[in-house]
Structure formats: structure tokens, C-alpha cells
Coordinates of C-alpha atoms and ligand atoms in Angstrom, one line a residue:
M234 CA 117.8 81.7 85.4
A235 CA 115.1 83.1 87.7
Q236 CA 111.9 84.2 86.0
T237 CA 109.3 85.5 88.4
K238 CA 108.9 89.3 88.2
F239 CA 108.1 90.7 91.6
H240 CA 107.2 93.8 93.6
L241 CA 109.3 95.7 96.2
G242 CA 108.1 97.7 99.2
W243 CA 109.6 99.2 102.3
F244 CA 108.2 98.5 105.8
Q245 CA 109.0 101.4 108.0
D246 CA 108.8 100.4 111.6
G247 CA 107.1 103.6 112.8
F248 CA 107.6 107.4 112.2
R249 CA 110.2 107.5 115.0
A250 CA 113.9 107.9 115.7
P251 CA 115.8 105.6 113.3
A252 CA 119.5 104.6 114.0
W253 CA 120.0 107.5 116.3
N254 CA 123.1 106.1 118.1
R255 CA 124.3 103.5 115.7
R256 CA 127.0 103.6 113.1
W257 CA 126.3 105.9 110.1
S258 CA 123.3 107.5 111.9
G259 CA 124.4 111.0 110.8
T260 CA 121.9 113.7 111.4
S261 CA 119.0 111.3 111.6
T262 CA 119.0 111.7 115.4
R263 CA 117.4 115.1 114.9
D264 CA 116.0 115.3 111.4
W265 CA 113.6 112.4 111.7
Q266 CA 111.4 114.6 113.9
D267 CA 110.4 117.0 111.1
G268 CA 110.1 114.1 108.7
S269 CA 113.1 115.1 106.5
F270 CA 115.0 111.9 107.1
Y271 CA 111.9 110.0 105.9
L272 CA 111.4 112.3 102.9
D273 CA 115.0 111.4 101.8
M274 CA 114.1 107.8 102.1
A275 CA 110.9 108.2 100.1
R276 CA 112.8 109.9 97.3
S277 CA 115.4 107.1 97.2
F278 CA 112.8 104.3 97.1
E279 CA 110.9 106.0 94.4
R280 CA 114.2 106.3 92.4
A281 CA 114.4 102.5 92.8
C282 CA 110.7 102.1 91.6
F283 CA 109.4 100.6 94.8
D284 CA 105.6 99.9 94.8
Y285 CA 105.1 101.4 98.2
F286 CA 106.5 102.8 101.4
M287 CA 104.5 101.6 104.3
I288 CA 104.5 103.3 107.7
E289 CA 103.7 101.1 110.8
D290 CA 102.0 102.7 113.8
N291 CA 100.7 102.2 117.3
N292 CA 99.0 104.7 119.7
Y293 CA 100.6 104.0 123.0
I294 CA 103.8 103.7 125.0
P295 CA 104.2 100.0 125.8
D296 CA 104.9 98.8 129.3
V297 CA 104.8 95.0 128.7
Y298 CA 108.4 94.2 129.1
G299 CA 109.3 93.9 132.7
G300 CA 106.1 95.7 133.5
S301 CA 107.6 99.1 132.8
E302 CA 107.9 101.8 130.1
A303 CA 111.7 102.0 130.9
A304 CA 113.1 99.9 128.1
Y305 CA 110.8 101.4 125.5
L306 CA 111.7 105.0 126.3
K307 CA 115.4 104.3 126.9
Y308 CA 116.0 103.0 123.4
G309 CA 113.5 105.2 121.6
Q310 CA 112.3 102.1 119.8
R311 CA 108.5 101.9 120.2
A312 CA 108.3 105.5 121.4
P313 CA 108.3 108.4 120.8
K314 CA 106.4 108.0 117.6
H315 CA 104.7 110.6 115.4
D316 CA 101.4 110.2 113.5
P317 CA 102.0 108.4 110.1
T318 CA 99.2 110.1 108.3
A319 CA 100.9 113.4 108.6
L320 CA 104.2 111.9 107.3
A321 CA 102.2 110.3 104.4
A322 CA 100.8 113.7 103.5
I323 CA 104.2 115.4 103.2
M324 CA 105.6 112.4 101.4
T325 CA 103.0 112.8 98.7
Q326 CA 104.6 116.2 97.9
V327 CA 108.1 114.9 97.3
T328 CA 107.2 111.8 95.2
R329 CA 105.2 111.3 92.0
R330 CA 104.7 107.6 91.4
M331 CA 105.4 105.5 94.5
G332 CA 102.5 104.3 96.7
I333 CA 102.4 105.5 100.3
V334 CA 100.7 103.4 103.0
A335 CA 99.7 104.8 106.4
T336 CA 98.6 102.6 109.3
V337 CA 95.4 103.5 111.2
A338 CA 93.7 101.1 113.7
T339 CA 89.9 100.5 113.3
S340 CA 89.5 100.6 117.1
E341 CA 90.9 104.1 117.2
T342 CA 88.8 106.0 114.7
T343 CA 85.5 105.9 113.0
P344 CA 84.6 104.7 109.4
F345 CA 83.6 108.2 108.4
H346 CA 86.8 109.9 109.6
L347 CA 89.0 107.2 108.1
A348 CA 87.2 107.3 104.7
R349 CA 87.5 111.0 104.5
L350 CA 91.1 111.1 105.6
M351 CA 92.2 108.5 103.1
S352 CA 90.2 110.1 100.3
T353 CA 91.8 113.4 101.0
L354 CA 95.3 111.8 101.0
D355 CA 94.5 110.1 97.8
H356 CA 93.8 113.5 96.2
L357 CA 97.0 115.0 97.7
S358 CA 98.9 112.1 96.1
H359 CA 97.0 111.9 92.8
G360 CA 96.0 108.3 93.5
R361 CA 98.8 106.8 95.5
I362 CA 97.5 106.2 99.0
G363 CA 97.0 103.0 100.8
W364 CA 95.6 102.2 104.2
N365 CA 97.3 99.5 106.4
V366 CA 94.2 98.2 108.2
V367 CA 95.0 97.1 111.7
T368 CA 92.6 96.4 114.6
G369 CA 94.8 97.5 117.5
S370 CA 96.0 94.8 119.8
N371 CA 97.4 96.3 123.0
D372 CA 95.3 97.2 126.1
R373 CA 97.3 100.4 126.6
A374 CA 96.2 101.7 123.2
A375 CA 92.6 100.8 124.1
Q376 CA 93.0 102.8 127.4
N377 CA 94.1 105.8 125.4
F378 CA 90.8 105.7 123.5
G379 CA 88.4 105.3 126.4
Q380 CA 88.3 101.4 126.6
E381 CA 89.6 99.2 129.4
Q382 CA 91.0 96.6 127.1
Q383 CA 91.0 95.3 123.6
E384 CA 88.2 93.2 122.3
P385 CA 89.0 89.5 121.9
H386 CA 91.2 88.7 118.9
D387 CA 88.6 87.2 116.5
K388 CA 85.9 89.7 117.5
R389 CA 88.3 92.5 116.5
Y390 CA 88.5 91.1 113.0
D391 CA 84.7 90.7 112.9
M392 CA 84.4 94.4 113.8
A393 CA 87.1 95.3 111.3
D394 CA 85.1 93.5 108.5
E395 CA 82.1 95.8 109.2
F396 CA 84.4 98.8 109.5
V397 CA 86.0 98.2 106.1
E398 CA 82.6 97.6 104.4
T399 CA 81.4 100.9 105.8
V400 CA 84.5 102.7 104.6
R401 CA 84.0 101.2 101.2
A402 CA 80.4 102.2 101.1
L403 CA 81.4 105.8 102.0
W404 CA 84.1 105.8 99.3
S405 CA 81.3 104.8 96.8
S406 CA 78.9 107.4 98.1
W407 CA 80.1 109.6 95.2
D408 CA 79.5 108.0 91.8
E409 CA 82.1 108.5 89.1
G410 CA 81.3 111.6 87.2
A411 CA 79.5 113.3 90.1
V412 CA 81.9 116.3 89.8
V413 CA 80.7 118.3 86.7
M414 CA 82.5 121.6 87.2
D415 CA 80.6 123.1 84.3
R416 CA 81.0 126.9 84.0
E417 CA 78.1 127.3 81.6
S418 CA 75.4 125.7 83.7
G419 CA 77.1 126.7 86.9
I420 CA 77.0 123.2 88.3
Y421 CA 79.9 122.0 90.3
V422 CA 78.5 118.7 91.5
D423 CA 75.6 116.7 90.1
H424 CA 73.7 116.0 93.3
T425 CA 71.9 112.9 91.8
K426 CA 75.3 111.1 91.9
V427 CA 75.9 111.6 95.6
H428 CA 74.1 109.2 97.9
T429 CA 73.6 108.5 101.6
I430 CA 74.7 105.1 102.8
D431 CA 72.5 104.9 105.9
H432 CA 74.6 102.2 107.5
R433 CA 73.3 100.9 110.8
G434 CA 75.3 97.8 111.7
E435 CA 76.2 95.8 114.7
H436 CA 79.2 97.9 115.6
Y437 CA 79.1 101.1 113.4
A438 CA 76.7 103.6 112.0
S439 CA 77.2 106.2 109.4
R440 CA 74.7 108.1 107.3
G441 CA 76.9 109.5 104.6
P442 CA 77.5 110.6 102.0
L443 CA 81.2 111.5 102.4
N444 CA 81.7 115.3 102.2
T445 CA 84.8 115.0 100.1
L446 CA 84.7 114.1 96.4
R447 CA 85.4 110.6 95.0
S448 CA 89.2 110.0 95.2
P449 CA 91.4 109.3 92.2
Q450 CA 91.6 105.5 93.0
G451 CA 88.0 105.4 94.1
H452 CA 89.0 102.9 96.7
P453 CA 92.5 103.5 98.0
V454 CA 94.7 100.4 98.3
L455 CA 94.1 98.2 101.4
V456 CA 97.0 96.5 103.1
Q457 CA 96.9 94.1 106.1
A458 CA 99.4 92.2 108.2
G459 CA 97.7 89.5 110.3
V460 CA 98.4 85.9 109.4
S461 CA 96.5 84.0 112.1
P462 CA 93.6 81.9 110.6
R463 CA 91.1 84.7 111.3
G464 CA 93.6 87.3 110.0
R465 CA 94.0 85.3 106.8
A466 CA 90.3 85.2 106.3
F467 CA 90.1 88.9 106.7
T468 CA 93.0 89.7 104.4
A469 CA 91.7 87.3 101.7
R470 CA 88.4 89.2 101.7
H471 CA 89.7 92.8 101.7
S472 CA 93.4 93.2 101.0
D473 CA 95.1 94.4 97.9
S474 CA 98.5 93.6 99.5
V475 CA 99.6 91.5 102.5
I476 CA 102.5 92.2 104.8
A477 CA 103.7 88.7 105.5
A478 CA 106.3 87.4 108.0
A479 CA 107.5 83.8 107.7
N480 CA 110.4 81.8 109.0
N481 CA 111.7 80.3 105.8
L482 CA 111.1 79.9 102.1
D483 CA 108.8 76.9 102.4
D484 CA 106.7 78.7 105.0
M485 CA 106.5 81.7 102.6
R486 CA 105.3 79.5 99.8
D487 CA 102.7 77.7 102.0
L488 CA 101.4 81.0 103.4
R489 CA 101.0 82.4 99.9
I490 CA 99.1 79.3 98.7
S491 CA 96.9 79.5 101.7
I492 CA 96.0 83.2 101.3
R493 CA 95.5 82.9 97.5
G494 CA 93.2 79.9 98.1
L495 CA 91.1 81.8 100.6
A496 CA 90.9 84.8 98.2
A497 CA 89.6 82.5 95.5
E498 CA 87.0 81.1 97.9
Q499 CA 85.8 84.7 98.4
G500 CA 85.3 84.9 94.6
R501 CA 88.4 87.1 94.1
N502 CA 91.1 86.7 91.6
P503 CA 94.1 85.6 93.7
D504 CA 96.4 87.6 91.5
D505 CA 94.7 90.7 92.9
V506 CA 96.2 90.0 96.4
K507 CA 99.9 90.8 96.4
I508 CA 101.7 89.1 99.2
L509 CA 105.0 90.8 100.2
F510 CA 107.4 89.1 102.5
L511 CA 109.5 90.9 105.1
A512 CA 113.2 90.7 104.4
Q513 CA 116.3 92.4 105.6
P514 CA 119.1 92.1 103.1
M515 CA 122.6 93.0 104.1
I516 CA 124.8 94.3 101.3
G517 CA 128.6 94.5 101.3
E518 CA 131.4 95.4 98.8
T519 CA 132.4 91.7 99.0
E520 CA 130.9 88.6 100.6
D521 CA 133.2 88.9 103.6
D522 CA 132.4 92.6 104.0
A523 CA 128.6 91.7 104.1
Q524 CA 129.1 88.9 106.5
R525 CA 131.2 91.2 108.8
K526 CA 128.4 93.8 108.7
A527 CA 125.8 91.1 109.5
D528 CA 128.0 90.0 112.5
V529 CA 128.3 93.6 113.7
W530 CA 124.6 94.1 113.5
M531 CA 123.7 90.9 115.2
A532 CA 126.2 91.7 118.0
D533 CA 124.5 95.0 118.5
E534 CA 121.1 93.3 118.8
Q535 CA 122.5 90.8 121.2
R536 CA 124.1 93.6 123.2
F537 CA 120.7 95.2 123.4
L538 CA 118.9 92.0 124.3
D539 CA 116.2 93.9 126.2
F540 CA 115.9 96.3 123.2
G541 CA 114.9 93.4 120.9
L542 CA 112.8 91.5 123.4
S543 CA 110.9 94.6 124.6
T544 CA 110.0 95.4 121.0
L545 CA 108.6 91.9 120.5
A546 CA 106.9 92.0 123.8
S547 CA 105.0 95.1 122.9
V548 CA 103.5 93.6 119.7
T549 CA 102.8 90.1 121.1
T550 CA 101.8 91.5 124.6
V551 CA 103.9 88.7 126.1
D552 CA 106.5 89.7 128.8
F553 CA 109.6 87.9 127.5
A554 CA 111.6 89.1 130.6
Q555 CA 110.0 86.1 132.4
F556 CA 111.8 83.5 130.1
D557 CA 115.3 82.2 129.9
P558 CA 116.8 83.9 126.8
D559 CA 118.9 80.8 126.0
E560 CA 115.8 78.5 125.7
P561 CA 113.1 78.3 123.0
L562 CA 109.7 79.7 124.0
P563 CA 107.4 77.2 125.7
L564 CA 105.0 75.3 123.3
G565 CA 101.4 76.4 123.5
L566 CA 102.2 80.0 124.4
T567 CA 99.2 82.1 123.3
T568 CA 98.1 85.8 123.2
N569 CA 95.3 88.2 122.5
G570 CA 97.9 90.3 120.6
H571 CA 99.7 89.4 117.4
Q572 CA 99.0 85.7 117.2
G573 CA 100.7 85.0 113.8
Q574 CA 104.0 86.5 115.0
L575 CA 104.0 84.7 118.3
D576 CA 103.2 81.4 116.6
N577 CA 106.2 82.0 114.2
M578 CA 108.5 82.6 117.2
V579 CA 107.3 79.5 119.1
K580 CA 107.4 77.3 115.9
S581 CA 111.0 78.3 115.1
R582 CA 112.3 76.5 118.3
K583 CA 115.2 78.9 118.4
P584 CA 116.5 80.2 121.7
L585 CA 114.7 83.5 122.5
R586 CA 118.0 85.4 122.2
E587 CA 118.2 84.6 118.5
L588 CA 114.7 85.9 117.9
T589 CA 115.5 89.4 119.0
T590 CA 116.2 90.4 115.5
G591 CA 112.6 89.8 114.6
V592 CA 111.1 87.2 112.4
V593 CA 112.1 88.5 109.0
V594 CA 113.6 86.6 106.1
G595 CA 116.9 88.2 105.6
S596 CA 118.9 86.1 107.8
R597 CA 121.8 83.9 106.7
E598 CA 119.5 81.0 106.1
A599 CA 117.8 82.8 103.2
G600 CA 121.2 83.9 101.9
F601 CA 120.3 87.6 101.7
V602 CA 123.8 88.6 103.0
G603 CA 126.4 89.2 100.4
T604 CA 127.2 91.5 97.4
A605 CA 124.4 93.2 95.6
E606 CA 124.8 90.7 92.7
S607 CA 124.7 87.6 94.8
V608 CA 121.9 88.8 97.0
A609 CA 119.9 89.7 93.9
E610 CA 120.4 86.3 92.5
R611 CA 119.2 84.6 95.7
M612 CA 116.2 86.9 96.1
A613 CA 115.2 86.1 92.5
E614 CA 115.6 82.3 93.2
A615 CA 113.6 82.7 96.4
M616 CA 110.7 84.3 94.5
D617 CA 110.8 81.5 92.0
H618 CA 110.5 79.0 94.9
V619 CA 107.7 81.0 96.6
G620 CA 105.8 81.8 93.4
G621 CA 105.6 85.6 94.0
D622 CA 104.7 88.4 94.8
G623 CA 107.6 90.2 96.3
F624 CA 109.5 91.5 99.3
L625 CA 108.9 94.2 101.8
L626 CA 112.3 95.3 102.8
T627 CA 112.9 96.6 106.3
H628 CA 115.4 97.5 108.9
F629 CA 114.8 98.2 112.6
T630 CA 117.3 101.0 112.6
P631 CA 117.7 102.2 109.0
T632 CA 120.4 104.7 108.0
R633 CA 120.8 106.7 104.8
R634 CA 123.7 104.5 103.9
Y635 CA 121.6 101.3 104.3
V636 CA 118.9 102.8 102.0
D637 CA 121.5 103.7 99.4
E638 CA 122.9 100.2 99.5
I639 CA 119.4 98.9 98.7
C640 CA 118.4 101.5 96.1
D641 CA 121.7 102.0 94.3
G642 CA 123.2 98.5 94.8
L643 CA 120.7 95.8 95.3
V644 CA 117.8 97.1 93.1
P645 CA 120.0 97.8 90.0
A646 CA 121.3 94.2 90.3
L647 CA 117.7 93.0 90.5
Q648 CA 116.8 95.2 87.5
D649 CA 119.7 93.7 85.5
R650 CA 118.1 90.3 86.0
G651 CA 114.8 91.6 84.8
V652 CA 112.9 90.6 87.9
V653 CA 111.8 94.0 89.2
R654 CA 110.5 97.1 87.3
T655 CA 112.8 99.7 85.9
E656 CA 110.1 102.3 85.5
Y657 CA 106.5 102.9 86.7
A658 CA 104.0 102.0 83.9
H659 CA 101.0 103.7 85.5
E660 CA 100.0 106.8 87.5
T661 CA 98.2 105.2 90.4
F662 CA 99.4 102.9 93.1
K663 CA 96.8 100.2 92.5
E664 CA 97.5 100.1 88.8
N665 CA 101.2 99.7 89.4
L666 CA 100.6 97.0 92.1
L667 CA 98.3 95.0 89.8
A668 CA 100.4 95.5 86.7
F669 CA 102.2 92.1 87.1
Ligands
FMN72 C1 104.8 92.6 110.1 C2 103.6 93.1 110.9 C3 103.4 94.4 110.9 C4 102.3 94.9 111.6 N1 102.1 96.3 111.7 C5 101.2 96.8 112.5 C6 101.0 98.1 112.8 O1 101.6 99.0 112.1 N2 100.1 98.5 113.7 C7 99.3 97.6 114.4 O2 98.6 98.1 115.3 N3 99.4 96.3 114.1 C8 100.3 95.9 113.2 N4 100.4 94.6 113.0 C9 99.4 93.7 113.7 C10 98.5 93.1 112.7 O3 97.8 94.1 111.9 C11 97.5 92.2 113.4 O4 96.6 93.0 114.2 C12 98.2 91.3 114.3 O5 99.3 90.7 113.6 C13 97.4 90.2 114.8 O6 97.1 89.5 113.7 P1 97.1 88.0 113.7 O7 96.9 87.6 115.1 O8 96.0 87.6 112.7 O9 98.5 87.5 113.2 C14 101.5 94.1 112.3 C15 101.7 92.7 112.3 C16 102.8 92.2 111.6 C17 103.1 90.7 111.6

């Protein structure tokens, strides 16, 4: 019987059109635009006691695939995309316990602005905000922010180290207890508990203090997704949770050991870094029904070969239109974009065509296709093999039906096994994340 208690999150691939022309897309074609589709999702995932709802983001329309924006705009896959911090703000108003994580790139804002934004969102949510720290990786994004190109891969992480340290200093520029709100003495804030930070570093400068009060979590939750060697060093130093992509259960286990080891080297308790693995379960009424649904979905992705490849092209900045889709990618292929993801694709030695569904555990190999009960059993066994800490469920083109299958089918089956929570024990995101 599986033992390991684990966390669940949702990885939302952008504040964008979900399954707008697929089966069961319903009204989501239109009602994603005002956020209502995503608010429904947030309510569902909170009902299922998810740790967090994470919203991916990028600030550009890609033109990597075939050297054109055509495929990206045609499928509405990487664009159009709204700002995730605005969605996070309204999500805070329809949920009470679940964490909400918005992506913001360090190369596209300043430490002061980011610290103030997250602090404000932490107040709006009563302590449930997280920041997905990304560095930006595409030159088109750099060009939207006045640069010609992205900095080299490792330098971006060096800069992000300083960015995060500056943000943390700003968050700490208000001591606990600085807000007095004493009617008698007429003091709102004790000015002796609010400090400048006077940061003048290699890449950033900020005087401080922050002009918004200390947030309920003090330091909102930090999430990060890079798994290259430099990315792991960064995440081991700063992250409370890691978005991890791996090809199979052994790779998941090895990646977790590696990140926990690096965190310990930084003097951190490895249990304070929750590594959540991307997975895409497919739930059916019966095993056959689930297999048939997985077949239909795969067939869709194959039909839209350029849909899948263009998506991967935009994040890895490799133009996959130049390769034979029936061959594996050439060994030694490298990038200044997402290195970890490209390495996983090359390492898999699968024909490119089979990689169009993305590198998520959820495929048949992991056995996450079946009835709610059988998938729950295999997910629990998988976590025992990996050692923890949980899954970040995702779907490229989610529908309300898919979300219900997860929240009212899979999750209750996991709860019956005692491997996921049945209620939130704490008020803040970080407390719930660190509770087990
Ligand atoms: C699953 C996953 C999700 C990511 N989400 C985002 C995102 O929302 N926005 C972004 O700019 N980068 C995103 N990234 C990129 C990472 O933050 C990082 O910049 C990139 O993976 C390069 O890191 P690496 O080379 O260390 O693997 C994501 C990467 C992965 C693997």
C-alpha cells in the first residue's frame, strides 16, 4: 500500500484560449477572455484542496517555428495571452485557501515593482500568493523591453540571483509589528521599523523601503522551473517549490535527489523545497474508455503536428520545422532558451513527432491513463518510487469536463488512499505547502 503523502498543483499554460475548438470546449472559446473560465477552474481546484494554481506567462508572440508568427496565431496556442498577475488578483477573490502563483520574468520588470506587486497580491489573498521566477528566454521578449537579445543563459540566472535577493530585502524593509494602528496615540506605522535597503549591486539598484506594508506571508512563495545545472543551483538556493519536467519515474527520482542535495549544500532543509512533477492524467469511466480518450487526444496532437512543434519551438528557441518529424533530434543540440527541456527531448531518443505532446509524465509509460481508482493507485505508487513531493497536473487544452474528472474523480480516489489532503490545515499558502 502506497504511503507517501503528497501535494497537488495545477500548471496553467498561460492566461489564454483553452480548448477553443476541441471536444467539450463549451463556452470557453469566449469566456476565457474575461477570466471566468479560469475562475471556475480555481474554484474546482480549491474544492479538491490543491496547493496551488500556477499561471505560466511570456511577453511576446513567437516566430521561431518556420520563421513566422503564423502557426502561433493560427492555433491561439502561445498567443493571444493576457497578463497573469491580473488573473491572479481576481482569483484571490473567489478562493480562500489555495495558493495562486503568477509568472513574472526578472528581465521584464524591476525588483521594486515586483516586490510591491507581489506584496499587494499577498494582501488581496490573505497570504496565498506565489511568484514563479523566470528569467525570460526568448529574444522577441527582450526586444519588447528595449533589448536586442536575451543575456546568455547562465548570466541570466546570475542576474536573477541578485534580483531575488533585492526583492527579499525589500520585503523585509518593513519589520514585523511595524503597523501599529493605535487610535490612542494616533500612530499608524512605527517609523523605526521601516528601513531603507540601499542596494547598489552589479545589475540592480533600489533604495527602499517598500511603500506598501509587510505582507501576510512576509516573503511570498517562490516557485521556479529551470532544471539545467545552473537552473538547479538557482532553485536550490531560492525556491519553495520547483516545477519539474522529467521523462520517467527514475529521472524524477534522480532530479529530486539532485535538487534536495543542492539545497542541503546551501544550508537549507531539503524538505523546504517541494518538487512537483508535471503530469497529465487521462481519466475514463473504464480502462477502455480512458485509453480511447488518450488515443483521440494523441491523434489530435498528431493532426496538429505544427501546433505541438511550434509550441516547443517557442520555449526552446529551436526551429523544429527544419527536422524530420519521424527521427529523434540530433545529439548535441543546444540552446540559449530552455536547456533542461531541450535536453529531455534529445535524451528521450523518441521521434520528434512523439514529442509534440510535451515532456510531461502522464503518458502511457507512467500508467496515468485509466479509471480514477487505477490512476490514483499508480500515482501513489509513483510517488513512493520518487520519494515525494507531488504532481503538478496540466493539460495543453483544458476543458471544464477535464477539470471535473480530476477534481471529482481522481482526487477523491487519491483522498480515499490517504495520500493527498482532504482539507487545508492552515490559512497561508506557505504553511500548507510546508505542512508535510
Ligand atoms: C515546465 C516549465 C514551465 C516554465 N514556465 C515558464 C514560464 O511561465 N515563463 C517563462 O518565461 N519561462 C518558463 N519556463 C522557463 C524556465 O523558467 C527557465 O527559464 C528555462 O527552463 C530555462 O531553464 P533551464 O535552462 O535551467 O532548464 C518554464 C520551464 C519549464 C520546464
